[in-house]
Amino acid sequence: MAVGKNKRISKGKKGGMKKNVDPFSKKDWHDIKAPSFFNVRNCGKTLVSRTQGTKIASEGLKNRVFEVSLADLQNDEDQSYRKIRLRAEDVQGKNVLTNFWGTDFTTDKVRSLVRKWQTLIKAHVDVKTTDSYSLRMFCIAFTKRRPNQVKRTCYAQSSQIKQIRRKMREIMVNIKLRLVTLNTWCKISSLRS
């Protein structure tokens, strides 16, 4: 036996016993407030780590993007296929104030629109509102079979596609001329389906 070693005293394990700390105990809940042009203002809650040293909780919340169904914001279940993205701009106490950041369709809605044996035509236009918001408006169109058509397919020629795309852009530019602010655009888009 080596000098100075005592076998009867058991050693502690390396690192000791680690305490299981609940990660949610270090976090705070904040209410997400939607912009005023939606019917429902309170649209959810989010977690953020508490302020600790130089790490400020409100800075961790800013620029977060939340995705909410338009059905929840307008109390209208017919609009459930539309998703609205809201971006956190400011934190006031436990409230996170958001601003409109974009919109999209759910994937199942887009998949239900696209079918075989027809032509899909897409167009987009960049829009600048008077309250200095930049929007990119997208439009999607499909060819349709004529009544009493025998042929199973209804494909468009490339020249027809160009004409249709030009007309789609004209319509979107006309909407742009009526578009004054982001607020009016949100009202217009929530009415259309």
GROMACS .gro file of C-alpha atoms in nm:
model
  193
    1MET     CA    1   0.000   0.000   0.000
    2ALA     CA    2   0.126   0.345  -0.093
    3VAL     CA    3   0.208   0.589   0.179
    4GLY     CA    4  -0.055   0.858   0.248
    5LYS     CA    5  -0.352   0.682   0.082
    6ASN     CA    6  -0.654   0.582   0.286
    7LYS     CA    7  -0.877   0.333   0.102
    8ARG     CA    8  -1.160   0.362   0.352
    9ILE     CA    9  -1.240   0.726   0.263
   10SER     CA   10  -1.440   0.728  -0.059
   11LYS     CA   11  -1.373   1.000  -0.312
   12GLY     CA   12  -1.646   1.225  -0.442
   13LYS     CA   13  -1.733   1.194  -0.809
   14LYS     CA   14  -1.592   1.451  -1.047
   15GLY     CA   15  -1.810   1.757  -1.082
   16GLY     CA   16  -2.026   1.665  -0.789
   17MET     CA   17  -2.400   1.623  -0.819
   18LYS     CA   18  -2.542   1.859  -1.082
   19LYS     CA   19  -2.868   2.026  -0.992
   20ASN     CA   20  -3.153   1.994  -1.238
   21VAL     CA   21  -3.263   2.353  -1.298
   22ASP     CA   22  -3.591   2.418  -1.474
   23PRO     CA   23  -3.508   2.632  -1.783
   24PHE     CA   24  -3.847   2.806  -1.762
   25SER     CA   25  -3.763   2.947  -1.418
   26LYS     CA   26  -3.521   3.190  -1.588
   27LYS     CA   27  -3.773   3.310  -1.847
   28ASP     CA   28  -4.061   3.560  -1.856
   29TRP     CA   29  -4.386   3.551  -2.053
   30HIS     CA   30  -4.477   3.855  -2.265
   31ASP     CA   31  -4.808   3.930  -2.443
   32ILE     CA   32  -4.794   3.983  -2.820
   33LYS     CA   33  -5.005   4.279  -2.934
   34ALA     CA   34  -5.114   4.295  -3.300
   35PRO     CA   35  -5.141   4.629  -3.488
   36SER     CA   36  -5.462   4.830  -3.446
   37PHE     CA   37  -5.609   4.749  -3.790
   38PHE     CA   38  -5.683   4.389  -3.682
   39ASN     CA   39  -5.998   4.308  -3.483
   40VAL     CA   40  -5.813   4.106  -3.215
   41ARG     CA   41  -5.522   4.290  -3.054
   42ASN     CA   42  -5.394   4.022  -2.813
   43CYS     CA   43  -5.270   3.741  -3.039
   44GLY     CA   44  -5.043   3.528  -2.821
   45LYS     CA   45  -4.759   3.499  -2.572
   46THR     CA   46  -4.384   3.456  -2.609
   47LEU     CA   47  -4.095   3.358  -2.383
   48VAL     CA   48  -3.777   3.556  -2.327
   49SER     CA   49  -3.483   3.508  -2.090
   50ARG     CA   50  -3.483   3.747  -1.795
   51THR     CA   51  -3.250   4.047  -1.786
   52GLN     CA   52  -2.915   3.929  -1.658
   53GLY     CA   53  -2.610   4.154  -1.642
   54THR     CA   54  -2.562   4.330  -1.975
   55LYS     CA   55  -2.809   4.102  -2.153
   56ILE     CA   56  -3.139   4.295  -2.161
   57ALA     CA   57  -3.462   4.096  -2.211
   58SER     CA   58  -3.633   4.357  -2.431
   59GLU     CA   59  -3.339   4.349  -2.675
   60GLY     CA   60  -3.388   3.974  -2.714
   61LEU     CA   61  -3.751   4.031  -2.812
   62LYS     CA   62  -3.698   4.304  -3.071
   63ASN     CA   63  -3.707   4.198  -3.438
   64ARG     CA   64  -3.864   3.860  -3.356
   65VAL     CA   65  -4.113   3.754  -3.623
   66PHE     CA   66  -4.438   3.583  -3.519
   67GLU     CA   67  -4.670   3.400  -3.758
   68VAL     CA   68  -5.042   3.420  -3.683
   69SER     CA   69  -5.347   3.302  -3.875
   70LEU     CA   70  -5.567   3.581  -4.013
   71ALA     CA   71  -5.867   3.386  -3.882
   72ASP     CA   72  -5.742   3.445  -3.526
   73LEU     CA   73  -5.678   3.816  -3.588
   74GLN     CA   74  -6.013   3.890  -3.758
   75ASN     CA   75  -6.242   3.635  -3.583
   76ASP     CA   76  -6.327   3.492  -3.927
   77GLU     CA   77  -6.268   3.120  -3.983
   78ASP     CA   78  -6.299   3.161  -4.362
   79GLN     CA   79  -5.958   3.334  -4.359
   80SER     CA   80  -5.777   3.046  -4.186
   81TYR     CA   81  -5.557   2.970  -4.489
   82ARG     CA   82  -5.388   3.312  -4.469
   83LYS     CA   83  -5.084   3.359  -4.248
   84ILE     CA   84  -4.979   3.703  -4.123
   85ARG     CA   85  -4.624   3.768  -4.008
   86LEU     CA   86  -4.583   4.026  -3.730
   87ARG     CA   87  -4.245   4.168  -3.628
   88ALA     CA   88  -4.173   4.284  -3.272
   89GLU     CA   89  -4.089   4.655  -3.279
   90ASP     CA   90  -4.114   4.773  -2.918
   91VAL     CA   91  -4.152   4.633  -2.567
   92GLN     CA   92  -4.366   4.817  -2.311
   93GLY     CA   93  -4.365   4.636  -1.979
   94LYS     CA   94  -4.502   4.287  -2.048
   95ASN     CA   95  -4.647   4.385  -2.388
   96VAL     CA   96  -4.465   4.331  -2.718
   97LEU     CA   97  -4.588   4.577  -2.981
   98THR     CA   98  -4.571   4.437  -3.334
   99ASN     CA   99  -4.589   4.569  -3.688
  100PHE     CA  100  -4.703   4.403  -4.012
  101TRP     CA  101  -4.413   4.214  -4.172
  102GLY     CA  102  -4.572   4.001  -4.446
  103THR     CA  103  -4.843   3.760  -4.546
  104ASP     CA  104  -4.857   3.417  -4.705
  105PHE     CA  105  -5.089   3.125  -4.780
  106THR     CA  106  -5.071   2.796  -4.594
  107THR     CA  107  -4.904   2.521  -4.797
  108ASP     CA  108  -5.220   2.308  -4.811
  109LYS     CA  109  -5.412   2.599  -4.969
  110VAL     CA  110  -5.144   2.654  -5.235
  111ARG     CA  111  -5.133   2.280  -5.309
  112SER     CA  112  -5.512   2.272  -5.347
  113LEU     CA  113  -5.499   2.555  -5.604
  114VAL     CA  114  -5.237   2.396  -5.829
  115ARG     CA  115  -5.375   2.120  -6.052
  116LYS     CA  116  -5.259   1.906  -6.340
  117TRP     CA  117  -5.340   1.983  -6.706
  118GLN     CA  118  -5.338   2.361  -6.666
  119THR     CA  119  -5.086   2.644  -6.687
  120LEU     CA  120  -4.968   2.830  -6.377
  121ILE     CA  121  -4.881   3.199  -6.423
  122LYS     CA  122  -4.708   3.410  -6.155
  123ALA     CA  123  -4.639   3.784  -6.141
  124HIS     CA  124  -4.512   4.033  -5.883
  125VAL     CA  125  -4.491   4.410  -5.841
  126ASP     CA  126  -4.292   4.620  -5.591
  127VAL     CA  127  -4.505   4.882  -5.416
  128LYS     CA  128  -4.406   5.180  -5.200
  129THR     CA  129  -4.676   5.320  -4.969
  130THR     CA  130  -4.699   5.683  -4.857
  131ASP     CA  131  -4.606   5.584  -4.502
  132SER     CA  132  -4.269   5.454  -4.639
  133TYR     CA  133  -4.340   5.079  -4.639
  134SER     CA  134  -4.210   4.863  -4.922
  135LEU     CA  135  -4.441   4.580  -5.028
  136ARG     CA  136  -4.389   4.313  -5.291
  137MET     CA  137  -4.728   4.200  -5.417
  138PHE     CA  138  -4.750   3.852  -5.569
  139CYS     CA  139  -5.027   3.724  -5.792
  140ILE     CA  140  -5.096   3.371  -5.916
  141ALA     CA  141  -5.326   3.270  -6.204
  142PHE     CA  142  -5.436   2.944  -6.365
  143THR     CA  143  -5.580   2.862  -6.703
  144LYS     CA  144  -5.932   2.718  -6.702
  145ARG     CA  145  -6.113   2.481  -6.935
  146ARG     CA  146  -6.386   2.637  -7.146
  147PRO     CA  147  -6.745   2.513  -7.117
  148ASN     CA  148  -6.812   2.207  -7.338
  149GLN     CA  149  -6.439   2.165  -7.406
  150VAL     CA  150  -6.355   1.811  -7.516
  151LYS     CA  151  -5.979   1.835  -7.472
  152ARG     CA  152  -5.863   1.740  -7.124
  153THR     CA  153  -5.578   1.993  -7.102
  154CYS     CA  154  -5.594   2.372  -7.108
  155TYR     CA  155  -5.238   2.488  -7.156
  156ALA     CA  156  -5.157   2.846  -7.261
  157GLN     CA  157  -4.899   2.942  -7.522
  158SER     CA  158  -4.597   3.144  -7.407
  159SER     CA  159  -4.723   3.456  -7.591
  160GLN     CA  160  -5.057   3.424  -7.409
  161ILE     CA  161  -4.875   3.379  -7.078
  162LYS     CA  162  -4.683   3.704  -7.140
  163GLN     CA  163  -5.008   3.890  -7.217
  164ILE     CA  164  -5.177   3.751  -6.906
  165ARG     CA  165  -4.876   3.840  -6.690
  166ARG     CA  166  -4.876   4.196  -6.832
  167LYS     CA  167  -5.248   4.229  -6.750
  168MET     CA  168  -5.189   4.095  -6.397
  169ARG     CA  169  -4.920   4.358  -6.342
  170GLU     CA  170  -5.153   4.632  -6.474
  171ILE     CA  171  -5.422   4.528  -6.225
  172MET     CA  172  -5.171   4.524  -5.939
  173VAL     CA  173  -5.040   4.870  -6.038
  174ASN     CA  174  -5.402   4.999  -6.037
  175ILE     CA  175  -5.437   4.860  -5.684
  176LYS     CA  176  -5.106   5.031  -5.601
  177LEU     CA  177  -5.247   5.368  -5.714
  178ARG     CA  178  -5.540   5.326  -5.474
  179LEU     CA  179  -5.302   5.206  -5.205
  180VAL     CA  180  -5.219   5.494  -4.973
  181THR     CA  181  -5.090   5.336  -4.654
  182LEU     CA  182  -5.007   4.995  -4.515
  183ASN     CA  183  -5.324   5.019  -4.305
  184THR     CA  184  -5.545   5.045  -4.617
  185TRP     CA  185  -5.358   4.757  -4.783
  186CYS     CA  186  -5.424   4.533  -4.482
  187LYS     CA  187  -5.793   4.623  -4.493
  188ILE     CA  188  -5.809   4.552  -4.868
  189SER     CA  189  -5.627   4.219  -4.838
  190SER     CA  190  -5.842   4.098  -4.548
  191LEU     CA  191  -6.159   4.167  -4.751
  192ARG     CA  192  -6.037   3.977  -5.059
  193SER     CA  193  -6.020   3.600  -5.057
   0.00000   0.00000   0.00000
